[in-house]
Short mmCIF file of C-alpha atoms in Angstrom, two decimals:
data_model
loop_
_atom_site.label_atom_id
_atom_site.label_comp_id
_atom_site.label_asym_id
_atom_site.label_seq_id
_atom_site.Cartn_x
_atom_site.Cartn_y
_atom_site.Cartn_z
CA UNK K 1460 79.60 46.27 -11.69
CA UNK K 1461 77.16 44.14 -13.69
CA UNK K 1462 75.48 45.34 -17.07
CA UNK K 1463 71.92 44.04 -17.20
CA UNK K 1464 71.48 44.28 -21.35
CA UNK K 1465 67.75 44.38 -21.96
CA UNK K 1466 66.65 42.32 -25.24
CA UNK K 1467 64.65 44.48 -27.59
CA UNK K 1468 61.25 43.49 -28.74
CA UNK K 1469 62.31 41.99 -31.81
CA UNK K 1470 65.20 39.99 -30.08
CA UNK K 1471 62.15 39.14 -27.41
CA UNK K 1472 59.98 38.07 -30.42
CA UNK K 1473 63.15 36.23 -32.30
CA UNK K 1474 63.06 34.37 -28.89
CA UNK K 1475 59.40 33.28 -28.93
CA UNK K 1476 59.36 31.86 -32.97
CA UNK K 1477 62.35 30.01 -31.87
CA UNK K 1478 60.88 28.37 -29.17
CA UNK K 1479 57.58 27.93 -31.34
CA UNK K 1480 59.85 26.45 -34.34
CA UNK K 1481 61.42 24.27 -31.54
CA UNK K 1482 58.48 22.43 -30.70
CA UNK K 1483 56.95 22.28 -34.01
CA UNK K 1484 60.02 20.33 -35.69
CA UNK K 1485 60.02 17.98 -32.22
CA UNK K 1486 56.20 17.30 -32.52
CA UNK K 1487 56.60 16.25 -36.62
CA UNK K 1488 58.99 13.43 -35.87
CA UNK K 1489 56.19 11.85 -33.86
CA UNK K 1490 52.78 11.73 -36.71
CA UNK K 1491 51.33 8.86 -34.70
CA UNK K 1492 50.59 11.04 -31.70
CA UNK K 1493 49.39 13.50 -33.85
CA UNK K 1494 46.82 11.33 -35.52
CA UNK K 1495 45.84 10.34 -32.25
CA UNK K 1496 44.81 13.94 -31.33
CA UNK K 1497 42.12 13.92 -34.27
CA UNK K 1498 40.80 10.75 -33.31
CA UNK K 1499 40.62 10.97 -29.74
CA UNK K 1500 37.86 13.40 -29.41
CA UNK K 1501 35.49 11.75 -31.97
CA UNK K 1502 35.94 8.74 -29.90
CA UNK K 1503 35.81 10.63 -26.74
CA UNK K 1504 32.46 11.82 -27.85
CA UNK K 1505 31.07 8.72 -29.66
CA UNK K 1506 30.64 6.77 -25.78
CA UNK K 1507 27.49 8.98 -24.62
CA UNK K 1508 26.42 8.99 -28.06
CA UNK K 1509 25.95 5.50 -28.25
CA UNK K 1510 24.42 5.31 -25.03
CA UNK K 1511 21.80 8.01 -25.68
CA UNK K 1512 21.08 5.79 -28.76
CA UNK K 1513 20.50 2.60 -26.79
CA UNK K 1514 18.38 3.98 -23.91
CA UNK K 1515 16.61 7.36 -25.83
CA UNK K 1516 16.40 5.19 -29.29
CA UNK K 1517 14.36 6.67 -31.98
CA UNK K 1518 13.18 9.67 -29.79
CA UNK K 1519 17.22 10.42 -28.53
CA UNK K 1520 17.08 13.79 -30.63
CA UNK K 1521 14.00 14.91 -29.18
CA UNK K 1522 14.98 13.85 -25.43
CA UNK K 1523 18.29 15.65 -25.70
CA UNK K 1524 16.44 18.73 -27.04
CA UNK K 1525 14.23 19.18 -24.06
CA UNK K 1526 17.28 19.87 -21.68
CA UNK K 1527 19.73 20.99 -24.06
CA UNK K 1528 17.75 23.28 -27.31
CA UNK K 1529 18.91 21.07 -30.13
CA UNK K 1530 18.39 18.15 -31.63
CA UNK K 1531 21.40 17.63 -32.87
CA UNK K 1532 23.41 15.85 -29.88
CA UNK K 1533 26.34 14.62 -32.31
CA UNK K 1534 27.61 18.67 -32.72
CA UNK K 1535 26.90 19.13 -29.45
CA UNK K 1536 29.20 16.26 -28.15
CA UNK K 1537 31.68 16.88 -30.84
CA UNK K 1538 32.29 20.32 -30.23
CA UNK K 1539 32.13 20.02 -25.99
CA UNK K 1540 35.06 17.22 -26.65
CA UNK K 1541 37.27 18.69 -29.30
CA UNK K 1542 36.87 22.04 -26.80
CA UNK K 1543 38.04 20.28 -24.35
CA UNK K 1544 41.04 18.87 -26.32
CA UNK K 1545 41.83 22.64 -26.91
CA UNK K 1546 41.92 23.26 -23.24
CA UNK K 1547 43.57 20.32 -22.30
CA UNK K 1548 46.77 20.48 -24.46
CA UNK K 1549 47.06 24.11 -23.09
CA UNK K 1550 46.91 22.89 -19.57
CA UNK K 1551 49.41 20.02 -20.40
CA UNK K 1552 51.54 21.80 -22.59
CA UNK K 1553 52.39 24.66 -20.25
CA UNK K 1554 52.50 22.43 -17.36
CA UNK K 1555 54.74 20.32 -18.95
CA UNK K 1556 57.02 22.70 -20.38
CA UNK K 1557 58.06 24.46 -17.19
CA UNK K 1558 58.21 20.24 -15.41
CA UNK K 1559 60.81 19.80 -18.37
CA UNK K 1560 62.82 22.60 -17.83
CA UNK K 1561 63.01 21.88 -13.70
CA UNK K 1562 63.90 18.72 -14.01
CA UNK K 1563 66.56 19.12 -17.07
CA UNK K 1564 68.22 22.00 -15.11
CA UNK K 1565 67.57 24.33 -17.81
CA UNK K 1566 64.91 26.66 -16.06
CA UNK K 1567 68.20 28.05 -14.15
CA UNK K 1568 69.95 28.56 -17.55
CA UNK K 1569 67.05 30.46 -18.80
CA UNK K 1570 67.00 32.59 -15.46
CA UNK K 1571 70.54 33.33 -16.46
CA UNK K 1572 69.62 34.79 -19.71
CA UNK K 1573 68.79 38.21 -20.68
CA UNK K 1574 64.86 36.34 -21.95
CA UNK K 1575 62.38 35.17 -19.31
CA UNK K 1576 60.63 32.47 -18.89
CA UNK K 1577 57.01 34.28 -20.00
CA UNK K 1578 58.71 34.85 -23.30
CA UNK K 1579 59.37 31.78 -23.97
CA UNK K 1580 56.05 30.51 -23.02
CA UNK K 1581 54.44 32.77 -25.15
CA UNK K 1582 56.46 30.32 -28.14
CA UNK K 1583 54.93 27.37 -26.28
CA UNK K 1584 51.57 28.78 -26.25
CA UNK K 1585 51.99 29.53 -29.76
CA UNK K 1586 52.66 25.84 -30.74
CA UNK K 1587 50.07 24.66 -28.46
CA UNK K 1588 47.55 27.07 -30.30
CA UNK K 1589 48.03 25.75 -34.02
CA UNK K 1590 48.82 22.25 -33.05
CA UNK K 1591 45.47 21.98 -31.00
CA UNK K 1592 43.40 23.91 -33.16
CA UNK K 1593 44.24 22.00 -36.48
CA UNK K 1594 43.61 18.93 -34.22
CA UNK K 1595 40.43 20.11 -33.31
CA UNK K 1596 39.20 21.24 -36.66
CA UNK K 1597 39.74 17.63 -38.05
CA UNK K 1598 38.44 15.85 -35.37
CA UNK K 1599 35.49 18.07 -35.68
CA UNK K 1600 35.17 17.82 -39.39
CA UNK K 1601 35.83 13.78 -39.14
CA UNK K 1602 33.37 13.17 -36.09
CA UNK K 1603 30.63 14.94 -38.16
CA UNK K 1604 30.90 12.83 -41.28
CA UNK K 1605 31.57 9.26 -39.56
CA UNK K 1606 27.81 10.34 -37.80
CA UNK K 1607 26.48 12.35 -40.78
CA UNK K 1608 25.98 15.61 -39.49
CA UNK K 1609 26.25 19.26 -41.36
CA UNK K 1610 29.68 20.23 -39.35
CA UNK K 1611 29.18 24.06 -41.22
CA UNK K 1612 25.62 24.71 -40.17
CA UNK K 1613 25.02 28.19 -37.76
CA UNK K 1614 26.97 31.31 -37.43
CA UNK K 1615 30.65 29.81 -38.07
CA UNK K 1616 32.41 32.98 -37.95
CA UNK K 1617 31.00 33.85 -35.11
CA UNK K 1618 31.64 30.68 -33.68
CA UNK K 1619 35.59 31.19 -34.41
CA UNK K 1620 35.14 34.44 -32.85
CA UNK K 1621 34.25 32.79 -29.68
CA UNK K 1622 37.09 30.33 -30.07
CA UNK K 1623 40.26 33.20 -31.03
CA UNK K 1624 38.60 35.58 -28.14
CA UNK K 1625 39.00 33.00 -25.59
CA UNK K 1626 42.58 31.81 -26.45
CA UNK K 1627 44.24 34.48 -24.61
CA UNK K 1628 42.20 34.03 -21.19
CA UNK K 1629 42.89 30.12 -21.56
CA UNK K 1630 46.30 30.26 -21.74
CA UNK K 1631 46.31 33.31 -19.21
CA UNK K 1632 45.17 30.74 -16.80
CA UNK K 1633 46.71 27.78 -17.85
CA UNK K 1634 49.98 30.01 -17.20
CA UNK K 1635 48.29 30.65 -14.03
CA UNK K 1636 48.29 26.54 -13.84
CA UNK K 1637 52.18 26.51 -14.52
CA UNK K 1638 52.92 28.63 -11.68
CA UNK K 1639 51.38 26.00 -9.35
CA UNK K 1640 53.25 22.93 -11.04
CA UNK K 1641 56.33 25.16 -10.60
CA UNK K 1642 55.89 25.76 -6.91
CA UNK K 1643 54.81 22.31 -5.80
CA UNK K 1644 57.50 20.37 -8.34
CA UNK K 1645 54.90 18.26 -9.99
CA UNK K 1646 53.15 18.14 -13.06
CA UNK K 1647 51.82 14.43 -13.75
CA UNK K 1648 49.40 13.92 -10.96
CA UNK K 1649 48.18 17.74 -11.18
CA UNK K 1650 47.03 17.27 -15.00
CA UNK K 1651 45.61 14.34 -14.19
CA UNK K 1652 43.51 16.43 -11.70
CA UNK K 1653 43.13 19.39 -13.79
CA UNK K 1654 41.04 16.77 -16.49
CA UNK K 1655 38.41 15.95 -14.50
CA UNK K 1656 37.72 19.45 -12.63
CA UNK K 1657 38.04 21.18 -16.22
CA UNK K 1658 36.07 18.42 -18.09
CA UNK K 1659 33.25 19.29 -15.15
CA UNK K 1660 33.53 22.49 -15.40
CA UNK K 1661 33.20 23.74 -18.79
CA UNK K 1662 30.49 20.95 -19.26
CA UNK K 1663 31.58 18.91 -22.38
CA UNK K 1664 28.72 16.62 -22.28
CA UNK K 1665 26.17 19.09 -20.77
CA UNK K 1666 24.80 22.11 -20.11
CA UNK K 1667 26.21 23.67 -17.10
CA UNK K 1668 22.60 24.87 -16.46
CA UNK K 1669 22.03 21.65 -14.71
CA UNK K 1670 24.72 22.18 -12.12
CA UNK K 1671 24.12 23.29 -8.89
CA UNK K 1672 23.94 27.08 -8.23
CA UNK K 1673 27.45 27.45 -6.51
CA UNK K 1674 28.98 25.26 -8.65
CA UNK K 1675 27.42 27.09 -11.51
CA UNK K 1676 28.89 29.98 -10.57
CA UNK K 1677 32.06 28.95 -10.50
CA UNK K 1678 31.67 27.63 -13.85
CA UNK K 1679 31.26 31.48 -15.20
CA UNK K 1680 34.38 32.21 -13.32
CA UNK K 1681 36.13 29.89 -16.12
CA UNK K 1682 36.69 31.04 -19.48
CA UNK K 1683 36.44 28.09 -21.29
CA UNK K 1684 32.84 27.33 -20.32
CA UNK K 1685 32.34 30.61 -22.01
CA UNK K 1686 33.82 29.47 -25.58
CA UNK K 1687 32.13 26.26 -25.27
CA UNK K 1688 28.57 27.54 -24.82
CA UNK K 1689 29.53 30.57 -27.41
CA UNK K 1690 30.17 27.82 -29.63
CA UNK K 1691 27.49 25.82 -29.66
CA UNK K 1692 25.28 28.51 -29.56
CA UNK K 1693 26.38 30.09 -32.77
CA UNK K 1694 26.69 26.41 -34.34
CA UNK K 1695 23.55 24.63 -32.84
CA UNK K 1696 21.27 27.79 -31.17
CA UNK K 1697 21.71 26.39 -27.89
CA UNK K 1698 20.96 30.09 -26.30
CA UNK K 1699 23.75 32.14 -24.67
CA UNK K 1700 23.96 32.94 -21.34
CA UNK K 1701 23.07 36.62 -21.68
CA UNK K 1702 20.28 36.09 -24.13
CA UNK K 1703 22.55 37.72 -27.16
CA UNK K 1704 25.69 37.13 -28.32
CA UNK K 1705 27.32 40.35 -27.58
CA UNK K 1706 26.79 40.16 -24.07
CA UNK K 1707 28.39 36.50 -24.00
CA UNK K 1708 31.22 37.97 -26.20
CA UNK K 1709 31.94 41.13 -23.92
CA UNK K 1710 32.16 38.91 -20.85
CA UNK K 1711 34.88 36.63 -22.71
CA UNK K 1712 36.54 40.04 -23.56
CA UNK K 1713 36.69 41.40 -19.99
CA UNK K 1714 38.24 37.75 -19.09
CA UNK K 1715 40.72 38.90 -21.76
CA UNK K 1716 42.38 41.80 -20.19
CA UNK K 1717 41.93 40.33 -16.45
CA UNK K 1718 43.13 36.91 -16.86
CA UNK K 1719 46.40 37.68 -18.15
CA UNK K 1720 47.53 40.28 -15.48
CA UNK K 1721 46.37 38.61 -12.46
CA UNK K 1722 47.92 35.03 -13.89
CA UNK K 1723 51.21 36.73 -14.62
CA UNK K 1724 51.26 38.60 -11.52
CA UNK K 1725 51.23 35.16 -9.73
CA UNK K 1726 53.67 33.49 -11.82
CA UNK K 1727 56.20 36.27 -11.45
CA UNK K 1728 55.35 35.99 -7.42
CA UNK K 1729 55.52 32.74 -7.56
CA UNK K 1730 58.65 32.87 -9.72
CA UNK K 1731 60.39 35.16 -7.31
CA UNK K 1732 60.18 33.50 -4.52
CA UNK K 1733 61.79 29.88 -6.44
CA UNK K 1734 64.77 32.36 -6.92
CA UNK K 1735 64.98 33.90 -3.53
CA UNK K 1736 63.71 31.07 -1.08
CA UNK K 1737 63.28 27.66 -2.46
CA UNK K 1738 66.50 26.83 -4.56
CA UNK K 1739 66.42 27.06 -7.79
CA UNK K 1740 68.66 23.93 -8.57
CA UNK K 1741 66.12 21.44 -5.86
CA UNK K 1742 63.32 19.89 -8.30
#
């Protein structure tokens, strides 16, 4: 007869900071790829800048305004590219985790233990948060002063409140993400993917008011388009979707508590049939 010993919540939690501590010790041996993170974005955002400059040139502020509601296309850039950074390490963090683990052979030890693998993605997600927010907050801060821009102008609470709201629905579905790298055994060429469609998505560069109905649509469906435009409204005035914050902010909150349970539904699915059907041992 087998005794299934369930952890407790603090040996589930012990579990988690571990993981989180983990990562966080691997990551500080390597401060070059750090500083890359900060300066990424600023250069990620600089390219249309300096093309709106050399086709819009002295009246680039007021051309942007017209489709956008601000003057002020450095922020705008900025924050749609350091956003982006946010959402990207969760994607690649999470994707990349659960690769690691298949192709080490250690996903089967952790199946073997009395943790699971959502607990200790809840340590990666951890790390992911602080490493890419700190990253983003610099690159932020940086990219403002190299172009000489206020980077503390607007509502910047509520602006954070957009940004800790959405963290749970982003890495609900970047979860949802890792369930597809673990049942198709590949993570690289599925990232790579995931950029583009995201970057498109959540419009880093634009206002997804431009896009095509449809594809508008499915835009809303993504919570990250929600923090970015919640964002830049508080910083820049941009205009929410729903005319007022709140309603913005309730629709991020509803994304909260239905992200998570349909992503983990499908991951524990998905999870369950790697176990039953598919081998656990053939990545």
């Amino acid at each position: 007869m087998t005794i299934v010993i369930k952890p407790t919540f603090a040996q589930k939690l012990s579990a988690v900071l571990a993981e989180t501590r983990l990562r966080m010790i691997n990551i500080s041996r390597y401060p070059g790829q750090l500083a890359l993170e900060i300066v990424i974005p600023v250069i990620f955002a600089s390219m249309p800048m300096l093309l709106g400059r050399a086709t819009a040139g002295a009246d680039a502020g007021a051309n942007f305004a017209a489709n956008t509601g601000t003057t002020n296309y450095v922020a705008f850039l900025l924050i749609g590219s350091n956003i982006f950074t946010l959402v990207s390490n969760a994607f690649w963090h999470i994707a990349y985790w659960l690769r690691f683990e298949q192709e080490t052979g250690t996903l089967e030890a952790v199946y073997l233990t009395p943790t699971s693998s959502l607990t200790l993605a809840s340590g990666v997600a951890i790390y992911s948060v602080i490493r890419g927010l700190i990253a983003a907050f610099l690159s932020y801060i940086i990219g403002c002063l190299v172009f000489r821009v206020n980077p503390f102008q607007g509502d910047v609470l509520l602006a954070l409140a957009f940004i800790f709201v959405g963290l749970i629905p982003l890495y609900a579905v970047a979860f949802l993400f890792g369930a597809l790298v673990l049942k198709v055994k590949e993570s690289n060429a599925l990232v790579g993917l995931m950029q583009w469609v995201v970057s498109f998505l959540m419009g880093i560069f634009f206002p997804i008011t431009v896009l095509p109905p449809f594809v508008k649509f499915i835009a809303w469906l993504f919570p990250p388009t929600w923090i970015t435009n919640g964002v830049r409204s508080s910083l820049l005035g941009v205009g929410f979707f729903f005319g007022h914050w709140y309603f913005d902010m309730a629709v991020l909150w509803a994304f909260l508590f239905i992200a998570p349970l349909f992503s983990f539904a499908v991951f524990n699915r998905v999870e369950r049939g790697v176990k039953a059907n598919e081998g656990v041992g053939q990545f």
